[in-house]
Tab-separated table of C-alpha atoms in Angstrom:
chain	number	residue	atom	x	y	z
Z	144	UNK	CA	71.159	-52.232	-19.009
Z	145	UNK	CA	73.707	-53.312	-16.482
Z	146	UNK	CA	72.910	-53.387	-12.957
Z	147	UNK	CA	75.249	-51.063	-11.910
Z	148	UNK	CA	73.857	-48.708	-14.594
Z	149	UNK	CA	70.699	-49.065	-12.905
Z	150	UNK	CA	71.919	-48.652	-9.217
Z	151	UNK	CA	73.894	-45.238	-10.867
Z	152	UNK	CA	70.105	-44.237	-12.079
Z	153	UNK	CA	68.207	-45.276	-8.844
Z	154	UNK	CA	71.096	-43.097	-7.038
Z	155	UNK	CA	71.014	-40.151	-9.101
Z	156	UNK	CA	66.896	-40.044	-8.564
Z	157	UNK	CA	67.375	-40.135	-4.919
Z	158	UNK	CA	68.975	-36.962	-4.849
Z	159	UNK	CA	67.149	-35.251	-6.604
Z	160	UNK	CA	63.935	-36.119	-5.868
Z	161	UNK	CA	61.538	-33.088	-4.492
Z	162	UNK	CA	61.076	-32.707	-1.377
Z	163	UNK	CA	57.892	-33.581	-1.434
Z	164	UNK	CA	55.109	-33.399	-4.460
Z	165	UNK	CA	51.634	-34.812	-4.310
Z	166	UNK	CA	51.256	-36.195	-0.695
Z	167	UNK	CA	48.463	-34.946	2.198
Z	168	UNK	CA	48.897	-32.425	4.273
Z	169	UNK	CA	49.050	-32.463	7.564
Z	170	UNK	CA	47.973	-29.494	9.419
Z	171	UNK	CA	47.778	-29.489	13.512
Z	172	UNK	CA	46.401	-26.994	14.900
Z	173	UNK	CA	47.767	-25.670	18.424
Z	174	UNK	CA	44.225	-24.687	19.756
Z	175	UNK	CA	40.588	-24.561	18.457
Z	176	UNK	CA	39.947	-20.761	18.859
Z	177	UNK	CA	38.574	-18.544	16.125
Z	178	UNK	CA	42.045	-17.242	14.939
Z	179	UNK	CA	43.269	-21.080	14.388
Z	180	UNK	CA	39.899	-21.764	12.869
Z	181	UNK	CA	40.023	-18.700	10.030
Z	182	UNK	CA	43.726	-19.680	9.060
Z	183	UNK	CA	42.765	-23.504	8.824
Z	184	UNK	CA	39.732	-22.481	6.406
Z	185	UNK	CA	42.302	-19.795	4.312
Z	186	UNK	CA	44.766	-22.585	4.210
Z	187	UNK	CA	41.981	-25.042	3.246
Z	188	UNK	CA	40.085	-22.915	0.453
Z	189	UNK	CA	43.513	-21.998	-1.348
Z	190	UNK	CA	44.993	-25.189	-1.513
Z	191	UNK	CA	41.833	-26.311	-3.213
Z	192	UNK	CA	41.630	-29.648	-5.324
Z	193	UNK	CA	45.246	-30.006	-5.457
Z	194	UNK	CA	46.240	-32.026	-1.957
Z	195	UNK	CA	44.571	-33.903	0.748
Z	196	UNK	CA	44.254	-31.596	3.843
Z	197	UNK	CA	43.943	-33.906	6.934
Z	198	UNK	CA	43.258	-31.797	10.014
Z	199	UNK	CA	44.711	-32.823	13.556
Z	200	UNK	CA	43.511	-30.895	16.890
Z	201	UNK	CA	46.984	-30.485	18.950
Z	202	UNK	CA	44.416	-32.445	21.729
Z	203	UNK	CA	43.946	-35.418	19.437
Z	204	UNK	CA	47.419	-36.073	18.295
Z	205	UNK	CA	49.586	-38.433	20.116
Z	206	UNK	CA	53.611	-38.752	20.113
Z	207	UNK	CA	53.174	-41.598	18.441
Z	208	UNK	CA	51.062	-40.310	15.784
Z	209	UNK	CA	53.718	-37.889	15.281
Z	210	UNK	CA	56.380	-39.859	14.754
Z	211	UNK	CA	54.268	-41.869	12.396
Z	212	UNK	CA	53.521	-38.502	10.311
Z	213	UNK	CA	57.257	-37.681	10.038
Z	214	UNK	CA	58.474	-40.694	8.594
Z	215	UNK	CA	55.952	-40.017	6.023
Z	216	UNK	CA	56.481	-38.036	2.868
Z	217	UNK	CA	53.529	-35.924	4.198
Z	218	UNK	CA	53.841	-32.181	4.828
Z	219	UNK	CA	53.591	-31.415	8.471
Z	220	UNK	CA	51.984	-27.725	8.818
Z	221	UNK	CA	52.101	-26.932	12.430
Z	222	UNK	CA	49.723	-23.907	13.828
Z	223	UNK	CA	51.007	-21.889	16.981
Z	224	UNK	CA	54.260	-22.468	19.527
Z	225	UNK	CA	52.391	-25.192	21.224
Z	226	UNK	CA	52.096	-27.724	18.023
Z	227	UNK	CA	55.483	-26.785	16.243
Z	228	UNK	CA	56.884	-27.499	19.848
Z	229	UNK	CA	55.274	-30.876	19.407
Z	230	UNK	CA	56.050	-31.840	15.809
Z	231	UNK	CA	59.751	-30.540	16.715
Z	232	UNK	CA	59.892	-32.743	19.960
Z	233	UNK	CA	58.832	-35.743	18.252
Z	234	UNK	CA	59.828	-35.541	14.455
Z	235	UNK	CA	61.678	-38.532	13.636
Z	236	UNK	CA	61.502	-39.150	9.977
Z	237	UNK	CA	62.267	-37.096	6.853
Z	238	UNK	CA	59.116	-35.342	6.492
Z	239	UNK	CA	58.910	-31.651	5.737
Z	240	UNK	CA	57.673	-29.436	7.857
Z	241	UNK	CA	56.111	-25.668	7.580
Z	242	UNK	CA	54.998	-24.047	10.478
Z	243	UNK	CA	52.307	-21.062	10.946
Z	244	UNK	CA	51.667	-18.665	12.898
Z	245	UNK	CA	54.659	-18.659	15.178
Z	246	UNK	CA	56.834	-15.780	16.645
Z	247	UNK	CA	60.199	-15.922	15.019
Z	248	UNK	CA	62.085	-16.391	18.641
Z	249	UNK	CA	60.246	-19.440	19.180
Z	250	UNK	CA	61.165	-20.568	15.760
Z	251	UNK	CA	64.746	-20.184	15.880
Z	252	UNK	CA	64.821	-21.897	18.996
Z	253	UNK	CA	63.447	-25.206	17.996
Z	254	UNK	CA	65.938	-28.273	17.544
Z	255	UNK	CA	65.133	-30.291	14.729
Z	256	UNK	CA	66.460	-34.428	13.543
Z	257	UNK	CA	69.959	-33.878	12.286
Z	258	UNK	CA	68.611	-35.760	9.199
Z	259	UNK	CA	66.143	-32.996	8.182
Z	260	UNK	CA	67.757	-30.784	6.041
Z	261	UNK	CA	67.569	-27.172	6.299
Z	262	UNK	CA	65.636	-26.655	2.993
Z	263	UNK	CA	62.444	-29.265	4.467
Z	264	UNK	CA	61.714	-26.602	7.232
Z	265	UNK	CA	60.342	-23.649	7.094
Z	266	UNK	CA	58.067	-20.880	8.733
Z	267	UNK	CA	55.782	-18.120	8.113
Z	268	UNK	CA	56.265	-15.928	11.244
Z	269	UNK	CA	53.224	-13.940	13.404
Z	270	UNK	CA	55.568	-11.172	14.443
Z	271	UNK	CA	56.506	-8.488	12.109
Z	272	UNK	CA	59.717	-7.187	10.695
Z	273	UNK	CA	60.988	-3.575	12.287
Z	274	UNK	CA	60.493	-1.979	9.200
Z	275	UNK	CA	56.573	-2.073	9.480
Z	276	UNK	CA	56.323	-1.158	12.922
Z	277	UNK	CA	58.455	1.686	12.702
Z	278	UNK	CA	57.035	2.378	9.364
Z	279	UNK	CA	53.703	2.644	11.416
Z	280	UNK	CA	55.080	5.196	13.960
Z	281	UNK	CA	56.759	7.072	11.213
Z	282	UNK	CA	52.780	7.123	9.657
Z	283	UNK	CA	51.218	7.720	12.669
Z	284	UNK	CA	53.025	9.713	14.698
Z	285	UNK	CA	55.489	11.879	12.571
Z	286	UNK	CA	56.290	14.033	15.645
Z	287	UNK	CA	57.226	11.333	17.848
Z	288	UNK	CA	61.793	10.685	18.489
Z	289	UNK	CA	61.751	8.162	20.512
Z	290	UNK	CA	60.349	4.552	21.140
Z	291	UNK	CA	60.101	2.350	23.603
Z	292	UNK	CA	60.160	-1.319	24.054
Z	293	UNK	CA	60.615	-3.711	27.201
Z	294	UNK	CA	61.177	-7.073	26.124
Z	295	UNK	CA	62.801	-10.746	27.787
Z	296	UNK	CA	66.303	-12.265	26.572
Z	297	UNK	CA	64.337	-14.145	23.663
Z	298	UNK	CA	63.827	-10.845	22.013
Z	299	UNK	CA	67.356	-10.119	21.879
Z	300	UNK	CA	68.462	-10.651	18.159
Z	301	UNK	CA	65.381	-8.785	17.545
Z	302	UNK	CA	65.999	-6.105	19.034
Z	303	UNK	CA	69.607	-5.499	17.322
Z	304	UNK	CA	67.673	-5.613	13.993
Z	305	UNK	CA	64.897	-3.037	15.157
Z	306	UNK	CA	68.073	-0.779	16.433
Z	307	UNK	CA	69.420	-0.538	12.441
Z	308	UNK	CA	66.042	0.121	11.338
Z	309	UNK	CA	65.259	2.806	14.055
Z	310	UNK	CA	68.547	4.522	12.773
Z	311	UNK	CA	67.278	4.443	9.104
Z	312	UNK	CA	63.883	6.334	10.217
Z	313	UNK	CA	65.984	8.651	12.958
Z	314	UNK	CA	63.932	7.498	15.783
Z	315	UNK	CA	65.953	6.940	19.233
Z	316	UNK	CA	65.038	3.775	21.294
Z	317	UNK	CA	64.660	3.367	25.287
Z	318	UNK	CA	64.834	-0.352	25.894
Z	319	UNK	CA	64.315	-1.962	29.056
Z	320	UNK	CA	65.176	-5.755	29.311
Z	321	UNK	CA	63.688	-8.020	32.148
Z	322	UNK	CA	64.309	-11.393	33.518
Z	323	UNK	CA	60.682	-11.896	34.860
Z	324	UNK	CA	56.647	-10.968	35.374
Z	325	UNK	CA	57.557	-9.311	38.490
Z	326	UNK	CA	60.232	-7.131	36.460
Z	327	UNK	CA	57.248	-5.691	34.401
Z	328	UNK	CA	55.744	-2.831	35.714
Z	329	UNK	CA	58.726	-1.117	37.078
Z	330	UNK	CA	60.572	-1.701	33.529
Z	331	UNK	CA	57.484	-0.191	32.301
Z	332	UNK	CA	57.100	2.496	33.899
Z	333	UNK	CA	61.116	3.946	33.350
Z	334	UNK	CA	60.316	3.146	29.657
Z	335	UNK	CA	57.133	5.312	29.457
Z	336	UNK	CA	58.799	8.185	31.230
Z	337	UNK	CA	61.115	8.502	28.059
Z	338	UNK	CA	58.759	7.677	25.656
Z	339	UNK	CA	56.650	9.519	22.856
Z	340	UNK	CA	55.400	5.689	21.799
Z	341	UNK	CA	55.738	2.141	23.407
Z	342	UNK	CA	56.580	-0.327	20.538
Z	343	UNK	CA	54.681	-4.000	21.827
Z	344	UNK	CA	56.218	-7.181	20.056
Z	345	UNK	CA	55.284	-10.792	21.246
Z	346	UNK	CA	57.237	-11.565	23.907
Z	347	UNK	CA	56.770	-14.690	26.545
Z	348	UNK	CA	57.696	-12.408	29.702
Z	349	UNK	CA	57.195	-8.718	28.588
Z	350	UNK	CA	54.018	-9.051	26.608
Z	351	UNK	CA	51.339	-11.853	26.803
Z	352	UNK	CA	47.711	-12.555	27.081
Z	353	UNK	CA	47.949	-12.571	30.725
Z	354	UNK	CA	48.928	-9.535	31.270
Z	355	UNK	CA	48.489	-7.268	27.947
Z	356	UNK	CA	45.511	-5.067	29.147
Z	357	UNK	CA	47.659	-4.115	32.440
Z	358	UNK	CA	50.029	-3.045	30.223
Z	359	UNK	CA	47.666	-0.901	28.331
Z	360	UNK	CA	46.120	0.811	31.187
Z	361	UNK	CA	49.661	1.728	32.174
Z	362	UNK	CA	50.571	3.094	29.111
Z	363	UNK	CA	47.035	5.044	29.410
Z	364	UNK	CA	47.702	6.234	32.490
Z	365	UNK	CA	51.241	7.882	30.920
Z	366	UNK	CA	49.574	9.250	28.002
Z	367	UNK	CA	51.864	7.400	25.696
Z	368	UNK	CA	49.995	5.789	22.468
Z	369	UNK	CA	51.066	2.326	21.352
Z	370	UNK	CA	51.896	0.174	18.362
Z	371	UNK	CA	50.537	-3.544	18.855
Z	372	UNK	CA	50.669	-6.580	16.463
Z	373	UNK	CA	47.218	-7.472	16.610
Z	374	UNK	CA	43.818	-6.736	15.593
Z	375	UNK	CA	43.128	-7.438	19.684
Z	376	UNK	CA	45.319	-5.088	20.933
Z	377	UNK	CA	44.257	-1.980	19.265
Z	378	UNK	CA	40.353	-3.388	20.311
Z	379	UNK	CA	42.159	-3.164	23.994
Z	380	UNK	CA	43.890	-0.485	24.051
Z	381	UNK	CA	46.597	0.579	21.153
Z	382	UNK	CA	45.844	3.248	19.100
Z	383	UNK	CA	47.342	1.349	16.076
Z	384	UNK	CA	48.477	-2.161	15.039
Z	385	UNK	CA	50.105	-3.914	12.328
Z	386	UNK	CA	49.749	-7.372	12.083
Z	387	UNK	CA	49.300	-10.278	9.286
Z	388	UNK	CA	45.872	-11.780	10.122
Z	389	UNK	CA	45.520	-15.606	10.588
Z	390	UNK	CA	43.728	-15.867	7.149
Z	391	UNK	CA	46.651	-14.115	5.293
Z	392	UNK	CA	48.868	-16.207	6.700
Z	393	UNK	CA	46.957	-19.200	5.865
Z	394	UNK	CA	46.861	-18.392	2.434
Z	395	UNK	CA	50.828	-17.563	1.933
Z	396	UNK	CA	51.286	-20.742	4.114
Z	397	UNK	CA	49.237	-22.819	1.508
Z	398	UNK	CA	51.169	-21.167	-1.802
Z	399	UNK	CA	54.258	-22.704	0.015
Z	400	UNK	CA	52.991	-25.970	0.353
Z	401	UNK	CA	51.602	-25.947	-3.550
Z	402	UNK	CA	55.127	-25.111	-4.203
Z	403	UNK	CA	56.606	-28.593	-3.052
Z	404	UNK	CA	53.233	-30.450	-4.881
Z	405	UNK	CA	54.894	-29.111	-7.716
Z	406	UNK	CA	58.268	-30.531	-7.011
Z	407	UNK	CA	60.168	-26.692	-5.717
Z	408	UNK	CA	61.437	-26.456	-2.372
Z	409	UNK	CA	60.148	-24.647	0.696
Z	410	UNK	CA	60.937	-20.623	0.919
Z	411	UNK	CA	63.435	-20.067	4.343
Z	412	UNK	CA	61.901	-18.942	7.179
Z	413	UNK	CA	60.644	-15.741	6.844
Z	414	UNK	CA	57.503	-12.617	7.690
Z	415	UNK	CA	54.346	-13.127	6.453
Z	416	UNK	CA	54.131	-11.165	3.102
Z	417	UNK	CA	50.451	-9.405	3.062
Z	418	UNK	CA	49.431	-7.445	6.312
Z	419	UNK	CA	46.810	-5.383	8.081
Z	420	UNK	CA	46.836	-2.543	10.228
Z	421	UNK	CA	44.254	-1.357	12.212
Z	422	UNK	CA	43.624	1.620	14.731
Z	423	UNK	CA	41.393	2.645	17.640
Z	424	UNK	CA	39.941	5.940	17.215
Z	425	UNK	CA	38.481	6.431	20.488
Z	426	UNK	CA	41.550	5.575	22.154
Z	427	UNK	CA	43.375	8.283	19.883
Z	428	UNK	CA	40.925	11.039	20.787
Z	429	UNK	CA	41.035	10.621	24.588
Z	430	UNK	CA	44.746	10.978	24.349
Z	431	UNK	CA	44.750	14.091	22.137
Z	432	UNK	CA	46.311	12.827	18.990
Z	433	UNK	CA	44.284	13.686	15.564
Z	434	UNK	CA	45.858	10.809	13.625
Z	435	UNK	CA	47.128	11.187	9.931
Z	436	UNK	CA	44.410	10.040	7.689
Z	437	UNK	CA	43.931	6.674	7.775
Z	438	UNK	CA	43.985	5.759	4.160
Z	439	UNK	CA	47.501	7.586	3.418
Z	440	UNK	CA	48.573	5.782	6.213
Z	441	UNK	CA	47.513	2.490	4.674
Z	442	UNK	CA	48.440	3.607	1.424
Z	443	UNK	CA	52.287	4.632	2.601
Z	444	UNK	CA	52.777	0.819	4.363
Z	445	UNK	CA	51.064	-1.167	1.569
Z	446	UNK	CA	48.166	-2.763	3.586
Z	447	UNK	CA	44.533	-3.328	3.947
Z	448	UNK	CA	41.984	-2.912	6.249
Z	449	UNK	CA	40.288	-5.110	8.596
């Protein structure tokens, strides 16, 4: 065999080499709370036997142990904003990476090497598409015409897709769009005054931990139910939620990553696939609403209970 026969072979293997087949995984985990902990054990239990799982504490992991992980052929599985952040900031190699748990805003926004190709990153996104939340408001509140949001710049894009879904379920939308915390309640408030629900997506400025339950005792105060995307919020406050629990995203998050051990590619970016929805009775009744029963509800959107 000539040695330009062989160079022709070595080239040819190069490109079309997987991605990435039979390495560790790495995954790094924004925060050690219980929702980071039951997606790390999903993740864990469904990969199995077939790949290393090496598990990195955000805390623990220095730049330079990042940079060392991405010139790897390891998978990098990032949990949460605050890790993919990190893995973006410092990625400097070719390895792929998937990340979990993350809003979709924050994922279009990060800037990733030039050499990473679009096919080694992907995502498996916390927030929902429009079609299941305003599937849920068609379920839940049949009578209601008109929903409203307020939201920050980053939840622009989404709300141009949530405007063509709104139109395919004839529900009218009152938006109000703020620049800051301050901007809040007043935005609130106009929203709520030409309401019949309040639509909550995750949302850096309009909707966070810090301020969530003020935001629910407003909306209490109104009288106007609300959707949420978590199992929390409809504890707090929302009469119903729909949301993809850390565990089911663990698990679709693994079936990607057994993909590339057997030599495919990683999916695009995209909403988790299984979801949950949960409601708050109590919440319900002191507003007056009888709610639909729960198990058509659950039956009509495809999900399970929590």
């Amino acid at each position: 065999m000539s040695r330009g026969y062989r160079l022709l072979l070595l080239l040819i293997w190069l490109v079309f080499q997987p991605a990435w087949a039979g390495g560790a995984i790495h995954l790094i985990l924004s925060d050690s709370g219980v929702a980071y902990q039951e997606l790390s054990d999903a993740f864990r239990a469904d990969i199995g036997a077939r790949a290393s799982v090496k598990i990195w504490p955000l805390a623990d992991l220095s730049p330079d142990q990042a940079q060392g992980l991405s010139r790897a052929a390891d998978l990098m599985v990032p949990v949460g904003v605050k890790a993919a952040r990190f893995v973006a900031e410092h990625h400097v190699g070719q390895a792929p990476v998937l990340s979990l748990m993350i809003p979709r805003t924050a994922q279009e926004k990060l800037q990733w090497p030039t050499q990473l190709g679009r096919k080694k990153v992907s995502a498996i996104f916390i927030d929902q598409p429009p079609s299941r939340s305003l599937g849920l408001v068609d379920a839940a509140f049949p009578n209601a015409r008109r929903v409203g949001l307020v939201i920050s710049a980053e939840n622009a894009a989404y709300v141009k897709t949530l405007a063509r879904e709104a139109t395919q379920h004839n529900l009218g939308l009152a938006i109000e769009t703020i620049s800051s915390a301050e901007d809040l309640a007043p935005a609130l408030r106009r929203v709520l005054q030409d309401s019949d629900v309040l639509l909550l997506v995750p949302d850096a400025i309009a909707i966070n931990a810090g301020n969530a339950q003020n935001v629910l005792l407003t909306t209490y105060r109104f009288r106007t139910p609300v959707i949420g995307f978590s199992q929390g919020l409809s504890k707090a406050g929302a009469v119903a939620s729909v949301y993809s629990s850390p565990a089911q995203i663990g698990q679709q998050g693994a079936r990607f990553a057994l993909l590339l051990e057997d030599g495919g590619e990683l999916p695009p970016p995209q909403h988790a696939a299984e979801f949950s929805i949960s409601f708050n009775p109590h919440v319900a009744r002191s507003l007056g609403l009888a709610l639909p029963n729960e198990a058509e509800i659950r039956r009509k959107l495809g999900a399970r209970r929590e």
